[in-house]
Short mmCIF file of C-alpha atoms in Angstrom, two decimals:
data_model
loop_
_atom_site.label_atom_id
_atom_site.label_comp_id
_atom_site.label_asym_id
_atom_site.label_seq_id
_atom_site.Cartn_x
_atom_site.Cartn_y
_atom_site.Cartn_z
CA MET L 1 7.30 -32.40 -26.15
CA ASP L 2 5.48 -35.40 -27.52
CA ASP L 3 2.49 -33.32 -28.67
CA PHE L 4 4.72 -31.41 -31.13
CA ASN L 5 3.67 -34.03 -33.72
CA ASP L 6 0.28 -32.26 -33.83
CA ILE L 7 1.64 -28.75 -34.16
CA GLU L 8 1.04 -27.07 -37.54
CA ASP L 9 4.00 -25.20 -39.03
CA THR L 10 1.68 -22.20 -39.21
CA GLY L 11 0.13 -19.64 -36.90
CA SER L 12 -0.61 -15.87 -36.92
CA THR L 13 -0.37 -13.11 -34.37
CA GLY L 14 -4.16 -13.23 -34.07
CA ASP L 15 -3.69 -16.64 -32.36
CA LEU L 16 -1.88 -14.94 -29.45
CA ASP L 17 -3.07 -12.87 -26.55
CA ALA L 18 -1.25 -10.71 -24.09
CA THR L 19 -0.29 -13.50 -21.59
CA ASP L 20 1.44 -15.46 -24.42
CA GLN L 21 4.03 -12.82 -24.82
CA LEU L 22 4.76 -11.46 -21.31
CA PRO L 23 8.44 -10.63 -20.65
CA VAL L 24 10.10 -12.72 -18.06
CA PHE L 25 13.07 -11.08 -16.13
CA SER L 26 16.14 -12.95 -15.25
CA ASP L 27 16.46 -11.94 -11.45
CA GLY L 28 19.63 -10.10 -12.20
CA GLU L 29 21.59 -12.86 -13.87
CA ASP L 30 22.98 -12.45 -17.38
CA THR L 31 21.23 -14.80 -19.85
CA LEU L 32 23.23 -15.03 -23.03
CA PRO L 33 21.26 -17.77 -24.94
CA LEU L 34 22.77 -20.59 -26.67
CA CYS L 35 22.35 -21.32 -30.43
CA TYR L 36 20.68 -24.70 -30.93
CA ILE L 37 22.86 -25.37 -34.01
CA CYS L 38 26.52 -24.42 -33.08
CA GLU L 39 25.69 -24.62 -29.30
CA GLU L 40 27.52 -21.40 -28.60
CA SER L 41 26.26 -18.05 -27.17
CA CYS L 42 24.47 -15.44 -29.03
CA ASP L 43 26.53 -12.29 -27.93
CA SER L 44 24.99 -9.01 -26.99
CA PHE L 45 26.34 -5.60 -28.03
CA ASP L 46 25.50 -1.94 -27.98
CA ALA L 47 23.21 -1.41 -30.92
CA THR L 48 23.29 2.43 -30.90
CA GLY L 49 25.72 2.43 -33.82
CA LEU L 50 23.07 0.82 -36.01
CA THR L 51 20.22 2.50 -37.72
CA THR L 52 17.02 1.12 -36.29
CA GLY L 53 14.37 0.06 -38.74
CA VAL L 54 12.57 -2.67 -40.62
CA TYR L 55 14.39 -4.40 -43.58
CA PRO L 56 13.83 -7.26 -45.94
CA ALA L 57 15.95 -10.25 -44.79
CA ASP L 58 17.76 -10.41 -48.14
CA SER L 59 18.38 -6.70 -48.71
CA VAL L 60 21.90 -5.37 -49.44
CA VAL L 61 21.36 -2.68 -46.83
CA THR L 62 20.78 -5.35 -44.20
CA ASP L 63 23.89 -7.41 -45.36
CA LYS L 64 26.11 -4.38 -45.06
CA GLN L 65 24.71 -3.06 -41.88
CA LEU L 66 24.27 -6.15 -39.80
CA TRP L 67 27.03 -8.46 -41.03
CA ALA L 68 29.76 -5.87 -41.87
CA LYS L 69 29.47 -3.43 -38.98
CA THR L 70 28.97 -6.15 -36.20
CA ALA L 71 29.86 -9.73 -35.60
CA TRP L 72 27.65 -12.29 -37.25
CA ASN L 73 26.95 -14.23 -34.02
CA ARG L 74 24.85 -11.44 -32.57
CA HIS L 75 22.00 -11.88 -35.03
CA TYR L 76 19.35 -14.58 -34.59
CA ARG L 77 16.20 -16.24 -35.48
CA LEU L 78 13.71 -17.95 -33.23
CA ILE L 79 11.83 -21.18 -33.78
CA LEU L 80 8.54 -20.18 -32.19
CA PHE L 81 6.07 -22.71 -30.84
CA HIS L 82 2.97 -22.80 -28.71
CA SER L 83 1.76 -26.39 -28.40
CA ARG L 84 -1.76 -25.62 -27.16
CA LYS L 85 -2.35 -23.07 -29.84
CA ARG L 86 -0.85 -25.21 -32.55
CA ILE L 87 1.89 -22.74 -33.61
CA CYS L 88 5.32 -23.71 -34.96
CA ARG L 89 7.15 -21.36 -37.25
CA LEU L 90 10.42 -19.64 -37.93
CA SER L 91 10.79 -15.93 -37.00
CA GLY L 92 12.54 -13.15 -38.85
CA ILE L 93 15.87 -11.82 -37.81
CA SER L 94 16.73 -9.71 -34.77
CA CYS L 95 19.94 -8.73 -32.92
CA MET L 96 20.92 -9.22 -29.31
CA ASN L 97 21.04 -5.89 -27.52
CA ASP L 98 22.84 -5.25 -24.19
CA ASN L 99 19.58 -4.93 -22.38
CA ASP L 100 18.31 -8.25 -23.63
CA ILE L 101 20.44 -10.22 -21.14
CA ASP L 102 18.18 -9.13 -18.33
CA PHE L 103 15.43 -11.31 -19.70
CA HIS L 104 14.48 -14.94 -20.36
CA THR L 105 12.36 -13.88 -23.20
CA ARG L 106 13.46 -13.04 -26.74
CA GLN L 107 12.03 -10.86 -29.35
CA ALA L 108 12.12 -11.25 -33.14
CA PRO L 109 9.89 -10.45 -36.13
CA TRP L 110 6.87 -12.67 -36.67
CA ASP L 111 7.51 -12.49 -40.33
CA LYS L 112 10.45 -14.78 -41.36
CA THR L 113 11.27 -12.53 -44.33
CA THR L 114 11.91 -9.43 -42.11
CA VAL L 115 14.79 -7.97 -40.25
CA ILE L 116 14.19 -5.59 -37.35
CA VAL L 117 16.96 -3.58 -35.74
CA ARG L 118 15.45 -2.63 -32.41
CA PRO L 119 16.50 0.43 -30.43
CA GLU L 120 18.74 -0.26 -27.49
CA SER L 121 16.05 0.95 -25.07
CA GLY L 122 13.23 3.36 -24.46
CA SER L 123 10.93 2.60 -27.42
CA SER L 124 7.85 0.73 -28.08
CA ARG L 125 7.85 1.23 -31.72
CA ARG L 126 7.43 -1.83 -34.00
CA GLN L 127 6.25 -3.91 -31.09
CA ASP L 128 3.24 -4.97 -33.22
CA LEU L 129 5.64 -6.66 -35.54
CA LEU L 130 7.64 -8.62 -32.97
CA ALA L 131 6.92 -11.84 -31.16
CA THR L 132 8.01 -12.08 -27.51
CA ALA L 133 8.73 -15.82 -26.68
CA LEU L 134 10.17 -17.46 -23.56
CA GLN L 135 13.32 -19.40 -24.12
CA PHE L 136 12.76 -23.16 -23.82
CA GLU L 137 15.82 -23.34 -21.49
CA ALA L 138 13.90 -21.21 -19.01
CA LYS L 139 10.75 -23.26 -19.03
CA VAL L 140 8.74 -23.49 -15.72
CA GLN L 141 5.50 -25.14 -14.75
CA GLY L 142 2.73 -23.93 -17.03
CA THR L 143 4.85 -22.75 -19.87
CA LYS L 144 2.68 -24.62 -22.41
CA ASP L 145 0.27 -21.73 -21.88
CA ARG L 146 2.63 -19.25 -23.67
CA LEU L 147 4.75 -18.71 -26.69
CA MET L 148 8.13 -20.27 -26.43
CA CYS L 149 11.25 -20.47 -28.63
CA LEU L 150 14.56 -22.03 -29.54
CA LEU L 151 17.21 -19.62 -30.67
CA VAL L 152 19.60 -20.09 -33.58
CA HIS L 153 22.21 -17.75 -35.08
CA ALA L 154 20.77 -16.31 -38.37
CA ARG L 155 23.95 -17.44 -40.20
CA CYS L 156 23.90 -20.88 -38.65
CA TRP L 157 20.21 -21.23 -39.95
CA GLN L 158 21.37 -20.20 -43.42
CA LEU L 159 23.98 -22.93 -43.34
CA LEU L 160 21.56 -25.51 -42.12
CA CYS L 161 19.40 -24.70 -45.23
CA THR L 162 22.40 -25.79 -47.41
CA HIS L 163 22.98 -28.96 -45.40
CA ARG L 164 21.65 -32.45 -46.21
CA ALA L 165 19.59 -32.05 -42.94
CA TRP L 166 17.43 -29.66 -44.72
CA SER L 167 16.70 -31.90 -47.71
CA LEU L 168 16.18 -34.92 -45.46
CA SER L 169 13.65 -32.99 -43.34
CA GLU L 170 12.17 -31.42 -46.58
CA GLY L 171 12.25 -28.17 -44.62
CA ASP L 172 9.71 -29.26 -42.14
CA ILE L 173 10.16 -26.92 -39.18
CA LYS L 174 8.66 -29.46 -36.73
CA VAL L 175 11.22 -32.18 -37.84
CA LEU L 176 14.05 -29.75 -37.53
CA MET L 177 12.91 -28.54 -34.09
CA ARG L 178 12.79 -31.97 -32.69
CA ALA L 179 16.17 -32.78 -34.17
CA LEU L 180 17.68 -29.77 -32.53
CA LEU L 181 16.13 -30.49 -29.25
CA ARG L 182 17.66 -34.09 -29.38
CA LYS L 183 21.10 -32.95 -30.27
CA GLY L 184 21.26 -29.51 -28.69
CA PRO L 185 22.92 -28.25 -25.48
CA LEU L 186 19.96 -29.14 -23.28
CA SER L 187 20.23 -32.84 -24.19
CA ARG L 188 23.58 -32.85 -22.17
CA ASP L 189 23.30 -30.27 -19.58
CA PRO L 190 20.04 -30.25 -17.56
CA ARG L 191 21.15 -27.23 -15.68
CA LEU L 192 20.23 -25.21 -18.62
CA TYR L 193 16.57 -25.76 -17.68
CA SER L 194 16.91 -23.37 -14.74
CA VAL L 195 14.90 -20.18 -14.88
CA TYR L 196 17.40 -18.42 -12.58
CA GLY L 197 20.14 -18.22 -15.15
CA LEU L 198 21.36 -19.92 -18.27
CA ASN L 199 24.67 -21.57 -18.03
CA VAL L 200 27.06 -20.93 -20.98
CA GLY L 201 29.87 -23.48 -21.01
CA CYS L 202 33.45 -23.18 -22.01
CA SER L 203 33.67 -22.49 -25.73
CA SER L 204 35.09 -25.25 -27.92
CA LEU L 205 35.01 -22.97 -30.91
CA PRO L 206 38.16 -21.92 -33.01
CA CYS L 207 39.66 -18.78 -31.93
CA THR L 208 38.53 -17.01 -35.15
CA PHE L 209 34.86 -17.94 -34.68
CA ASP L 210 33.83 -14.51 -33.58
CA ASP L 211 35.30 -13.00 -36.70
CA GLY L 212 34.63 -15.75 -39.25
CA ASP L 213 31.18 -15.87 -40.79
CA PRO L 214 30.24 -19.53 -41.36
CA PHE L 215 27.91 -18.90 -44.20
CA ARG L 216 29.74 -16.22 -46.29
CA CYS L 217 33.45 -16.39 -47.15
CA LYS L 218 35.04 -13.48 -48.89
CA ARG L 219 37.83 -15.70 -50.29
CA VAL L 220 35.29 -17.92 -51.97
CA GLU L 221 33.54 -14.92 -53.55
CA VAL L 222 36.84 -13.72 -54.92
CA ILE L 223 37.58 -17.15 -56.57
CA ILE L 224 34.13 -17.34 -58.09
CA ARG L 225 34.47 -13.82 -59.48
CA ARG L 226 37.78 -14.85 -61.07
CA ALA L 227 36.19 -18.03 -62.45
CA ARG L 228 33.60 -15.93 -64.20
CA GLN L 229 36.24 -13.73 -65.75
CA ARG L 230 38.06 -16.80 -67.09
CA ALA L 231 34.95 -18.35 -68.61
CA GLY L 232 36.22 -17.94 -72.27
CA ARG L 233 39.61 -19.49 -71.36
CA ARG L 234 38.52 -22.85 -70.03
CA PHE L 235 39.10 -24.51 -73.50
CA LYS L 236 42.42 -22.74 -74.33
CA SER L 237 44.75 -25.22 -72.68
CA THR L 238 43.16 -27.94 -74.79
CA GLN L 239 43.47 -26.17 -78.13
CA LYS L 240 47.31 -26.53 -78.56
CA HIS L 241 48.49 -29.53 -80.53
CA GLN L 242 50.13 -31.86 -78.12
CA GLU L 243 52.55 -34.71 -78.83
CA PRO L 244 50.61 -37.98 -79.38
CA ILE L 245 50.34 -39.96 -76.18
CA HIS L 246 48.38 -43.16 -75.44
CA LEU L 247 45.65 -41.30 -73.43
CA ASN L 248 44.68 -39.53 -76.57
CA LEU L 249 43.42 -42.86 -77.98
CA LEU L 250 40.95 -43.37 -75.13
CA PRO L 251 37.21 -42.37 -75.53
CA LEU L 252 36.18 -39.42 -73.40
CA GLU L 253 33.93 -41.75 -71.24
CA VAL L 254 36.98 -43.80 -70.30
CA LEU L 255 39.10 -40.65 -69.57
CA LEU L 256 36.39 -39.47 -67.21
CA LEU L 257 36.42 -42.95 -65.34
CA ILE L 258 40.19 -42.41 -64.90
CA ALA L 259 39.90 -38.75 -63.94
CA GLY L 260 37.32 -39.72 -61.33
CA PHE L 261 40.15 -41.37 -59.33
CA LEU L 262 42.51 -38.41 -59.54
CA SER L 263 42.77 -35.28 -57.50
CA PRO L 264 41.59 -32.12 -59.37
CA ALA L 265 45.24 -31.02 -59.74
CA ASP L 266 46.18 -34.27 -61.36
CA ALA L 267 43.03 -34.25 -63.55
CA ALA L 268 43.97 -30.83 -64.82
CA VAL L 269 47.45 -32.20 -65.87
CA VAL L 270 45.73 -35.05 -67.75
CA GLN L 271 43.35 -32.66 -69.36
CA LYS L 272 46.15 -30.54 -70.66
CA ALA L 273 48.08 -33.57 -71.79
CA VAL L 274 45.38 -35.06 -73.92
CA GLY L 275 44.14 -31.59 -75.19
CA LEU L 276 40.54 -32.48 -74.32
CA TYR L 277 38.42 -30.58 -72.00
CA LEU L 278 36.86 -32.90 -69.33
CA GLY L 279 33.54 -30.92 -69.12
CA ASP L 280 31.88 -28.68 -66.60
CA SER L 281 29.88 -31.53 -65.13
CA TYR L 282 33.13 -33.34 -64.16
CA TRP L 283 34.69 -30.29 -62.62
CA ARG L 284 31.42 -29.38 -60.76
CA SER L 285 31.41 -32.96 -59.30
CA LYS L 286 34.82 -32.46 -57.83
CA VAL L 287 34.03 -29.28 -55.86
CA PRO L 288 34.12 -30.05 -52.01
CA GLU L 289 30.67 -30.06 -50.36
CA ILE L 290 31.74 -27.43 -47.88
CA PHE L 291 31.40 -24.76 -50.61
CA HIS L 292 27.52 -24.33 -50.79
CA GLU L 293 28.09 -21.19 -52.98
CA VAL L 294 28.73 -23.46 -55.89
CA ARG L 295 25.16 -24.77 -55.93
CA GLU L 296 23.82 -21.32 -56.63
CA ILE L 297 25.88 -20.91 -59.74
CA SER L 298 25.76 -24.45 -61.11
CA SER L 299 24.03 -23.34 -64.28
CA GLU L 300 26.53 -20.42 -65.04
CA THR L 301 29.16 -20.48 -67.64
CA LEU L 302 32.52 -20.12 -66.04
CA ASP L 303 35.98 -21.76 -65.72
CA TRP L 304 34.79 -24.67 -63.71
CA GLY L 305 38.27 -26.40 -63.76
CA PHE L 306 39.97 -23.32 -62.33
CA LEU L 307 37.16 -22.84 -59.72
CA CYS L 308 37.42 -26.50 -58.68
CA CYS L 309 41.21 -26.45 -58.35
CA GLU L 310 41.20 -23.23 -56.41
CA LEU L 311 38.40 -24.33 -53.97
CA ASN L 312 40.21 -27.63 -53.33
CA GLN L 313 43.39 -25.83 -52.59
CA LEU L 314 41.49 -23.45 -50.27
CA GLU L 315 39.99 -26.43 -48.37
CA ALA L 316 43.21 -28.27 -48.15
CA ALA L 317 44.99 -25.16 -46.68
CA GLU L 318 42.70 -25.38 -43.68
CA ASP L 319 42.40 -21.54 -43.97
CA ASP L 320 41.17 -19.66 -40.95
CA ASP L 321 38.43 -18.22 -43.05
CA LEU L 322 36.66 -21.54 -43.10
CA ASP L 323 37.05 -22.48 -39.37
CA SER L 324 33.59 -21.24 -38.38
CA ARG L 325 31.96 -22.96 -41.44
CA ARG L 326 33.78 -26.29 -40.54
CA TYR L 327 32.78 -26.08 -37.02
CA VAL L 328 29.09 -25.47 -37.61
CA ILE L 329 28.90 -28.15 -40.29
CA GLY L 330 30.59 -30.52 -37.88
CA LYS L 331 27.69 -29.81 -35.40
CA LEU L 332 25.13 -30.39 -38.16
CA ASP L 333 26.67 -33.66 -39.28
#
């Protein structure tokens, strides 16, 4: 793997030939692959209930069809690489079908902005849009002569993009690939290299992992929506005349220094007591890092004090809705 330093994070389908993408059968053993981020399996399922087709990765249709009707941990991306042809890139999104467990090769759209829902069987449509790559776990002598891949859950990848690992790597796919190889399941279990079957160990995931999307939390979405509705109310608690207290005599800068040592709930009490709003910037700074959703709305006008207090309560409650997110972030850390 030392020659990965020379791989460009580019490549096109024109660089590949037929031998680069030959399917590799698993000799009758099921091969549920492991995600290189959360280190758990990418489950297979019967895709006949889904409408096959090609979708933009960020489309509403895709979100409803893939994430609502089926478990999130059945959808994946591939980190595609071919060291001799200087290819290293991220694939689009595909889903694990029942028939896929008969192969050591995985298929996903070459274009990272695309989702392809493949038919369960019996169709060669859209093959020209798909890359077929051998899982790195199943490497054998001479695999440098073909396209290979590391598999990650699509949602785990989205969470990685909000993690400090993404900013530290500056989104360099080669840096991220090397990091995943160093920390991933293969670094601890050499049996996973076997071409005769991939071993999936006992899960250490929380019991709600299959149901809990690590990237999207409906409880958080509801809290954000309520904070937007309360945007005009964030100053109301500071407009009533309060009895004079010593804190009223302090400059705002000093109040903010004091509030920095307080919990959000205590800071809200101080804010009400002095009749002075501590500011959107202060409340944004107190939101727990686990809630990546807040970064996307940081410029919006909403009740940041309410949002901060509610999210801190949600985190402190150790709600099941966040179990999967905590688990994946723990792996990334």
